[in-house]
Coordinates of C-alpha atoms in Angstrom, one line a residue:
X14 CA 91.8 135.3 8.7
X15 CA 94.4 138.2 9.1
X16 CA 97.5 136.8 11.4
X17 CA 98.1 139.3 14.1
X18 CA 101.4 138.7 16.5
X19 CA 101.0 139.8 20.0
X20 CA 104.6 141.4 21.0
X21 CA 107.0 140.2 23.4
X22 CA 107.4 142.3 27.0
X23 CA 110.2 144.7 26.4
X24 CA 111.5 147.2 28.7
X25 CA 112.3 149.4 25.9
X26 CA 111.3 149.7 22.2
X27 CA 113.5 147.2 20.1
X28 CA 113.8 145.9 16.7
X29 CA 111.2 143.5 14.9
X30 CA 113.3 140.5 13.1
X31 CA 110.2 140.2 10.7
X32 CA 108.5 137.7 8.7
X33 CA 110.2 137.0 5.7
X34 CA 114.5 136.3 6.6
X35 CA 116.6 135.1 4.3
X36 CA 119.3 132.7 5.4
X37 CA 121.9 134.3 3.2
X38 CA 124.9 132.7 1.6
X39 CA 128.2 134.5 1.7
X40 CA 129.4 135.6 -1.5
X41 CA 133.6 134.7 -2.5
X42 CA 135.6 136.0 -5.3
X43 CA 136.6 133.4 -8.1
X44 CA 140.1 132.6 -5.8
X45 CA 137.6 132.3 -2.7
X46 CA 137.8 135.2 -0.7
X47 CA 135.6 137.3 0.7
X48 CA 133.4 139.5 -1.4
X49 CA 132.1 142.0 0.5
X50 CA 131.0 144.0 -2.6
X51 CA 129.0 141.5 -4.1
X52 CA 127.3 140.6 -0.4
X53 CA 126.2 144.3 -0.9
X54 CA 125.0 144.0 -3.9
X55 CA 123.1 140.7 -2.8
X56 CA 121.8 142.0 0.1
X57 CA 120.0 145.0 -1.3
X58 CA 119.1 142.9 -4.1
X59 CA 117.3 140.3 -1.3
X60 CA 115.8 143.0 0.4
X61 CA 114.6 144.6 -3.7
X62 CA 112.6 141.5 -3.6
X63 CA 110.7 141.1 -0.4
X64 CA 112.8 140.0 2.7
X65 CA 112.2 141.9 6.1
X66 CA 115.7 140.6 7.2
X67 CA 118.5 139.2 6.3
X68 CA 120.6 136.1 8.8
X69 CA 124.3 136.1 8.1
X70 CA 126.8 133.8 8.6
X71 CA 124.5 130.8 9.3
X72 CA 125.0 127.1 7.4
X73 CA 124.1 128.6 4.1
X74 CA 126.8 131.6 5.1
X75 CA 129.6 128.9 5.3
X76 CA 130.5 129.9 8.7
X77 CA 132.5 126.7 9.7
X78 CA 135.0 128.0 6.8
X79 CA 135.2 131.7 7.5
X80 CA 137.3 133.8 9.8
X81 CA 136.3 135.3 13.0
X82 CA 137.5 138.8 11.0
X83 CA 135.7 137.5 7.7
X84 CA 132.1 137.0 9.9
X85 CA 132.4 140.8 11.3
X86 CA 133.4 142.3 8.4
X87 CA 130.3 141.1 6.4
X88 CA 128.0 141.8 9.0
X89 CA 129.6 145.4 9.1
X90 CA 129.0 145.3 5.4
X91 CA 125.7 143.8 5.0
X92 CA 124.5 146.3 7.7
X93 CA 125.9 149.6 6.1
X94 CA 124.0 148.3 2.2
X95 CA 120.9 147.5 4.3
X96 CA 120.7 150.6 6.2
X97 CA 119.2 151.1 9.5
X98 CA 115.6 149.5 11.0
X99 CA 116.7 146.3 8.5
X100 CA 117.0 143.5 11.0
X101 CA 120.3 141.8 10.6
X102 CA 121.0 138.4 12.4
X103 CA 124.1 137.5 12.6
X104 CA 125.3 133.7 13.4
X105 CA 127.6 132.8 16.4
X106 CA 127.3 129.7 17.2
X107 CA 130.1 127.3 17.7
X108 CA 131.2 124.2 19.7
X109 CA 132.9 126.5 22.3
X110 CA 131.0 129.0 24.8
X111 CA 133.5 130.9 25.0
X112 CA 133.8 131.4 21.4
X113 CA 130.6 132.0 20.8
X114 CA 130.1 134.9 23.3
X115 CA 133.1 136.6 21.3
X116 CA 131.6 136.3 18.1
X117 CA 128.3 137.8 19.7
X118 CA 130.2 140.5 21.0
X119 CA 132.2 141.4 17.5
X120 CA 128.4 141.0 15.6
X121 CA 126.9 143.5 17.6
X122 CA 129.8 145.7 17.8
X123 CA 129.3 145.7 14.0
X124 CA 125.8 146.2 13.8
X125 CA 123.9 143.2 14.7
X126 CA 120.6 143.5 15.6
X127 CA 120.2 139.9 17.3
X128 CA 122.7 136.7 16.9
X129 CA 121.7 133.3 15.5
X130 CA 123.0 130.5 18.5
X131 CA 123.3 127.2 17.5
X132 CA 123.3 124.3 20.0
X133 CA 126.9 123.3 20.5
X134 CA 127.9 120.5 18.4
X135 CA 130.6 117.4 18.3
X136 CA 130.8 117.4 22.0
X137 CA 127.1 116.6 22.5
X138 CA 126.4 118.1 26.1
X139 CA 123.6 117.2 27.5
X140 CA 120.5 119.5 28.3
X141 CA 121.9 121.3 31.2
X142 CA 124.9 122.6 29.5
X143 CA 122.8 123.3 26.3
X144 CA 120.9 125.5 28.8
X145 CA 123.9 126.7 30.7
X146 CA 125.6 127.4 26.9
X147 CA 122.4 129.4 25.7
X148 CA 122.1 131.7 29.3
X149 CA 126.3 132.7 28.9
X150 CA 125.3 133.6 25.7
X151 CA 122.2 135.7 26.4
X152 CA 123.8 137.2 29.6
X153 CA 127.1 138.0 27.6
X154 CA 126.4 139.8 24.8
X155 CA 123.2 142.2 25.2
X156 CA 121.5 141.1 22.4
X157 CA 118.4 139.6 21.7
X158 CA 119.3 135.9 21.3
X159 CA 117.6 133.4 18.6
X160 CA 117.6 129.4 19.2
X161 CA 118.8 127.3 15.9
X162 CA 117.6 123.7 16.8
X163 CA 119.1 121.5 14.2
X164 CA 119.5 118.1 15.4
X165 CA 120.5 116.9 12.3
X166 CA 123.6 119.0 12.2
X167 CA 124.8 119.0 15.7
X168 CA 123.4 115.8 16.9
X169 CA 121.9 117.4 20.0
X170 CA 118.7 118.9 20.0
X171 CA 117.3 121.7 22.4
X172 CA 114.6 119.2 24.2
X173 CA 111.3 121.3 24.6
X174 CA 111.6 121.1 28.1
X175 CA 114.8 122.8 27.8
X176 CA 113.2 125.2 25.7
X177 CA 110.7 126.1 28.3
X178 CA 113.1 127.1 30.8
X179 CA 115.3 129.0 28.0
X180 CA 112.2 131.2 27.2
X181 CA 112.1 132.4 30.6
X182 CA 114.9 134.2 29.9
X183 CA 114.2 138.0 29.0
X184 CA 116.7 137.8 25.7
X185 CA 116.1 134.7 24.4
X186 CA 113.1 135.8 22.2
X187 CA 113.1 132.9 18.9
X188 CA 113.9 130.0 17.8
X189 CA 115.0 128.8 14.3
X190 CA 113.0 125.5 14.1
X191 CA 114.6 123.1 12.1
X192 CA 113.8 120.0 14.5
X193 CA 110.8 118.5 12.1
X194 CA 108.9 117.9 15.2
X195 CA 105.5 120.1 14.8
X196 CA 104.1 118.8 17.8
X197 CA 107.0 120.2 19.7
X198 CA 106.5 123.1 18.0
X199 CA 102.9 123.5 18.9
X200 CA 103.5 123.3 22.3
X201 CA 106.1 125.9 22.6
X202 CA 103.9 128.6 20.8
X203 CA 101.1 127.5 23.0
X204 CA 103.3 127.8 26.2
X205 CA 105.6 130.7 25.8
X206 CA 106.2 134.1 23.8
X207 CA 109.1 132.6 21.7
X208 CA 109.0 133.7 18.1
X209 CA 109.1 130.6 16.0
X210 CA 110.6 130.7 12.0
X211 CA 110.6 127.8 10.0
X212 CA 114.5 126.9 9.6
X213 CA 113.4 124.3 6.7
X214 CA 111.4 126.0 3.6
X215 CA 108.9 122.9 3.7
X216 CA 107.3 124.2 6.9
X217 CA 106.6 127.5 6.1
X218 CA 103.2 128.6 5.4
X219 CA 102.5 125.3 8.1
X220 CA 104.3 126.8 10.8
X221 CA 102.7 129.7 10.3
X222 CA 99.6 129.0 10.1
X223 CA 99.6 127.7 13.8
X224 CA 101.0 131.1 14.9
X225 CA 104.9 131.0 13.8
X226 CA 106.6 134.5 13.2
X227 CA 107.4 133.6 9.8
X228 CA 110.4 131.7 8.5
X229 CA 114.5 132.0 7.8
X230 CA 114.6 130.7 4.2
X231 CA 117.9 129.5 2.4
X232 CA 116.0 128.9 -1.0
X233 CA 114.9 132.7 -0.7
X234 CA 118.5 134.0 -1.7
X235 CA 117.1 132.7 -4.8
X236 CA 113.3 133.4 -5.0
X237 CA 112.6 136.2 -2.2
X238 CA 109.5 137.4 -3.4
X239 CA 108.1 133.7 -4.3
X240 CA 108.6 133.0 -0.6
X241 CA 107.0 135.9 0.8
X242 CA 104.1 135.7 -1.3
X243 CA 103.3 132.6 0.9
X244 CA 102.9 134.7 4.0
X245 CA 101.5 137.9 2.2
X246 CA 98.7 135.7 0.6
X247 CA 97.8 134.1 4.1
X248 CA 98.0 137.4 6.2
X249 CA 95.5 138.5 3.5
X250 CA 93.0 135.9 4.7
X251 CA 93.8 133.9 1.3
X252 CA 94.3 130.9 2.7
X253 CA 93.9 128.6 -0.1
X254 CA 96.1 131.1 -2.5
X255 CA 98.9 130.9 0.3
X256 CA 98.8 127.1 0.1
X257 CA 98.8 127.2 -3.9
X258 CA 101.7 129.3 -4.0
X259 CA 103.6 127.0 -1.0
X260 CA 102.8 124.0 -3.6
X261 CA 104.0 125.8 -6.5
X262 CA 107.5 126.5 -4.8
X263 CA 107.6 122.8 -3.8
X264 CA 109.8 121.8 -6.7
X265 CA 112.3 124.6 -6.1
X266 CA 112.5 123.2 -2.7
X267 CA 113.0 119.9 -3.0
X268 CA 115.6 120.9 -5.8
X269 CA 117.6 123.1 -3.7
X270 CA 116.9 121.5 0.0
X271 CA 116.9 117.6 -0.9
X272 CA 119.3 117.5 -3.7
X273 CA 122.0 115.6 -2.4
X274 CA 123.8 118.6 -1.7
X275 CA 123.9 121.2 1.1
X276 CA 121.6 124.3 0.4
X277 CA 125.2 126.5 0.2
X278 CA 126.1 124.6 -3.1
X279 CA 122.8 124.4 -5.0
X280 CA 122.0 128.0 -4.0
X281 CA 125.4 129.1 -5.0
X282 CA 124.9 127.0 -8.2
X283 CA 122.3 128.7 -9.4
X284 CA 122.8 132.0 -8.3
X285 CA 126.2 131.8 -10.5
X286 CA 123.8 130.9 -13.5
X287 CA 121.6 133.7 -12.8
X288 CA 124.8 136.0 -12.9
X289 CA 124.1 137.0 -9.0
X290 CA 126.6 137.5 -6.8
X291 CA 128.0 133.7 -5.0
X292 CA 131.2 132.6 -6.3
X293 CA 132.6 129.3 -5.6
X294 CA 131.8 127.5 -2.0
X295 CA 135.1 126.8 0.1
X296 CA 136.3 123.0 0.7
X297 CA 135.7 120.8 2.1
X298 CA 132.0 122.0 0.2
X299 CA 132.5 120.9 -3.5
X300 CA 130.0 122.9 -6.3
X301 CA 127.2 121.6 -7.9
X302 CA 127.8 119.3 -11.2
X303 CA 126.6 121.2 -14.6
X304 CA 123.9 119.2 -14.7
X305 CA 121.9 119.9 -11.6
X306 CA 123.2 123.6 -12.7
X307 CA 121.1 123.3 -15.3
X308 CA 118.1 121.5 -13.4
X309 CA 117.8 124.2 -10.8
X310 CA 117.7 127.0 -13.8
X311 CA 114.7 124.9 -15.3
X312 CA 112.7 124.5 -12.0
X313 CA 113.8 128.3 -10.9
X314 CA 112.3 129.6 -14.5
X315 CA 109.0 127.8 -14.1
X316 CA 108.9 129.0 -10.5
X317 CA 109.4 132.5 -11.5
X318 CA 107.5 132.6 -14.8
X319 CA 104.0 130.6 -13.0
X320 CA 104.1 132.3 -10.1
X321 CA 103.5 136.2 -9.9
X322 CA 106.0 138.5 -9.1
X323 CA 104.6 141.4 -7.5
X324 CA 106.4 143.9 -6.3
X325 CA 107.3 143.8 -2.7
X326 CA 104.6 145.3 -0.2
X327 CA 105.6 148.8 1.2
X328 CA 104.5 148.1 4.3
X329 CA 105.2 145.2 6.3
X330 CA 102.7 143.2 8.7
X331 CA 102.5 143.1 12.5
X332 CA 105.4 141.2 13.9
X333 CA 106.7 140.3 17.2
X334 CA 109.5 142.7 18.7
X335 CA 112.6 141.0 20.2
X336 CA 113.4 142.4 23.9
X337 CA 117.1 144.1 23.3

């Protein structure tokens, strides 16, 4: 059956963040700073290959090791290669409120079309001041705000009651699930008009499947169009091709994903072997030993070599808008 999005109430005609994001990784010279050429180059690349959108400055982005003027400057960058009605979400999030409404600020002063909010980490607040953070946010900056639940990372997750009362709020329009709790999930698509991605590549085609707005992929910086075809497949009532080709990247995955290693330093890896632009990751990250260099080029050639590499659709489905 054809997926169909209803879209959120919106005073006033806004972007669509898409299906198909790309969590993408922030590209360094060889003596580590910022290349804003080459995240040009990637970005239009990313874009060449299938993504509706493209989230910068996120975990994969490196943003605990880059400059306030370094996270504006690439979403200035990234939004000039990627030209207009691209959706471009930048990351914000940081252990300080305060902070974090500056960097939303900066992003959209540089062209951000929403901002990525993660749940404030170290200090582990409990749920009203994740709710209190999230609001100053939302009422600060004028954007359309996305959740990133990440439990993992932060060691506080958004609770889904918390989440209820967030969605109330007219800017807070998604969440970047990364939680691994589908029954939470569930619930929140059933109960509110939150857009829900998949923050872990895993969960793709299964979140949506149940009515998620598509996912924010880190192993797509290396294999846009393999990702996509998930969603394309399934939108075309191909339900049992969309799960075939979800199988099939299950290898590149679990490669990139459950390595050992953060996403940022297998991705990096490999796009390095692939001659793309990455350049080194910034300590305290460490790259990725030769040998899983050469691992991730074996399983990324089967991938790309099995599974058929259409050229990205024109047009792009039905998504939900984000209230600006």
């Amino acid at each position: 059956m054809t997926k169909t999005a209803a879209p959120l109430p919106s005073a006033s005609p806004s972007p669509s963040l898409g299906r198909a994001l790309c969590a993408m990784i922030t590209p360094f010279t060889a003596s580590g700073e910022l290349d804003l050429d080459g995240a040009q180059r990637l970005a239009a690349r990313l874009l060449a290959g299938g993504c509706d959108g493209l989230v910068l400055n996120g975990t994969t982005g490196e943003s605990p090791t880059t400059t306030d003027a370094e996270k504006t400057a690439l979403v200035r960058a990234v939004r000039e290669a990627a030209g207009e009605g691209v959706p471009v979400v930048a990351g914000v999030g940081s252990a300080d409120t305060r902070h974090t409404v500056e960097l939303a600020l900066a992003a959209g002063k540089a062209g951000a079309d929403a901002v990525l909010v993660v749940t404030p980490y170290y200090s582990r607040p409990p749920q009203e001041a994740v709710a209190a953070h999230f609001r100053t946010v939302a009422d600060s900056c004028g954007l359309p705000v996305v959740l990133y639940d990440i439990p993992g990372r932060t060691g506080t997750r958004i609770e889904p009651d918390t989440m209820l009362r967030l969605a109330e709020h007219p800017r807070i329009v998604a969440v970047k699930d990364c939680s691994y709790d589908f029954l939470a999930a569930q619930k929140l698509l059933a109960r509110t008009e939150l857009a829900l991605y998949a923050g872990c590549d895993e969960h793709n085609l299964a979140l949506y499947a149940v009515g998620g707005a598509g996912y924010v992929s880190t192993v797509a910086n290396v294999a846009p169009r393999q990702m996509r075809a998930v969603l394309d497949a399934f939108d075309a009532g191909d339900t049992a091709g969309a799960a075939r080709l979800q199988q099939r990247a299950t290898e590149l995955v679990e490669s990139v994903m459950s390595a050992g290693l953060p996403g940022t330093v297998t991705v990096k890896g490999l796009l390095t072997a692939l001659g793309r632009p990455a350049g080194p990751v910034r300590p305290p990250l460490l790259p990725a030993a030769p040998e899983t260099v050469a691992h991730l080029l074996a399983v990324h050639e089967r991938l790309t070599t099995d599974t058929p590499d259409a050229a990205a659709p024109a047009g792009r489905a039905p998504c939900r808008t984000v209230a600006g």
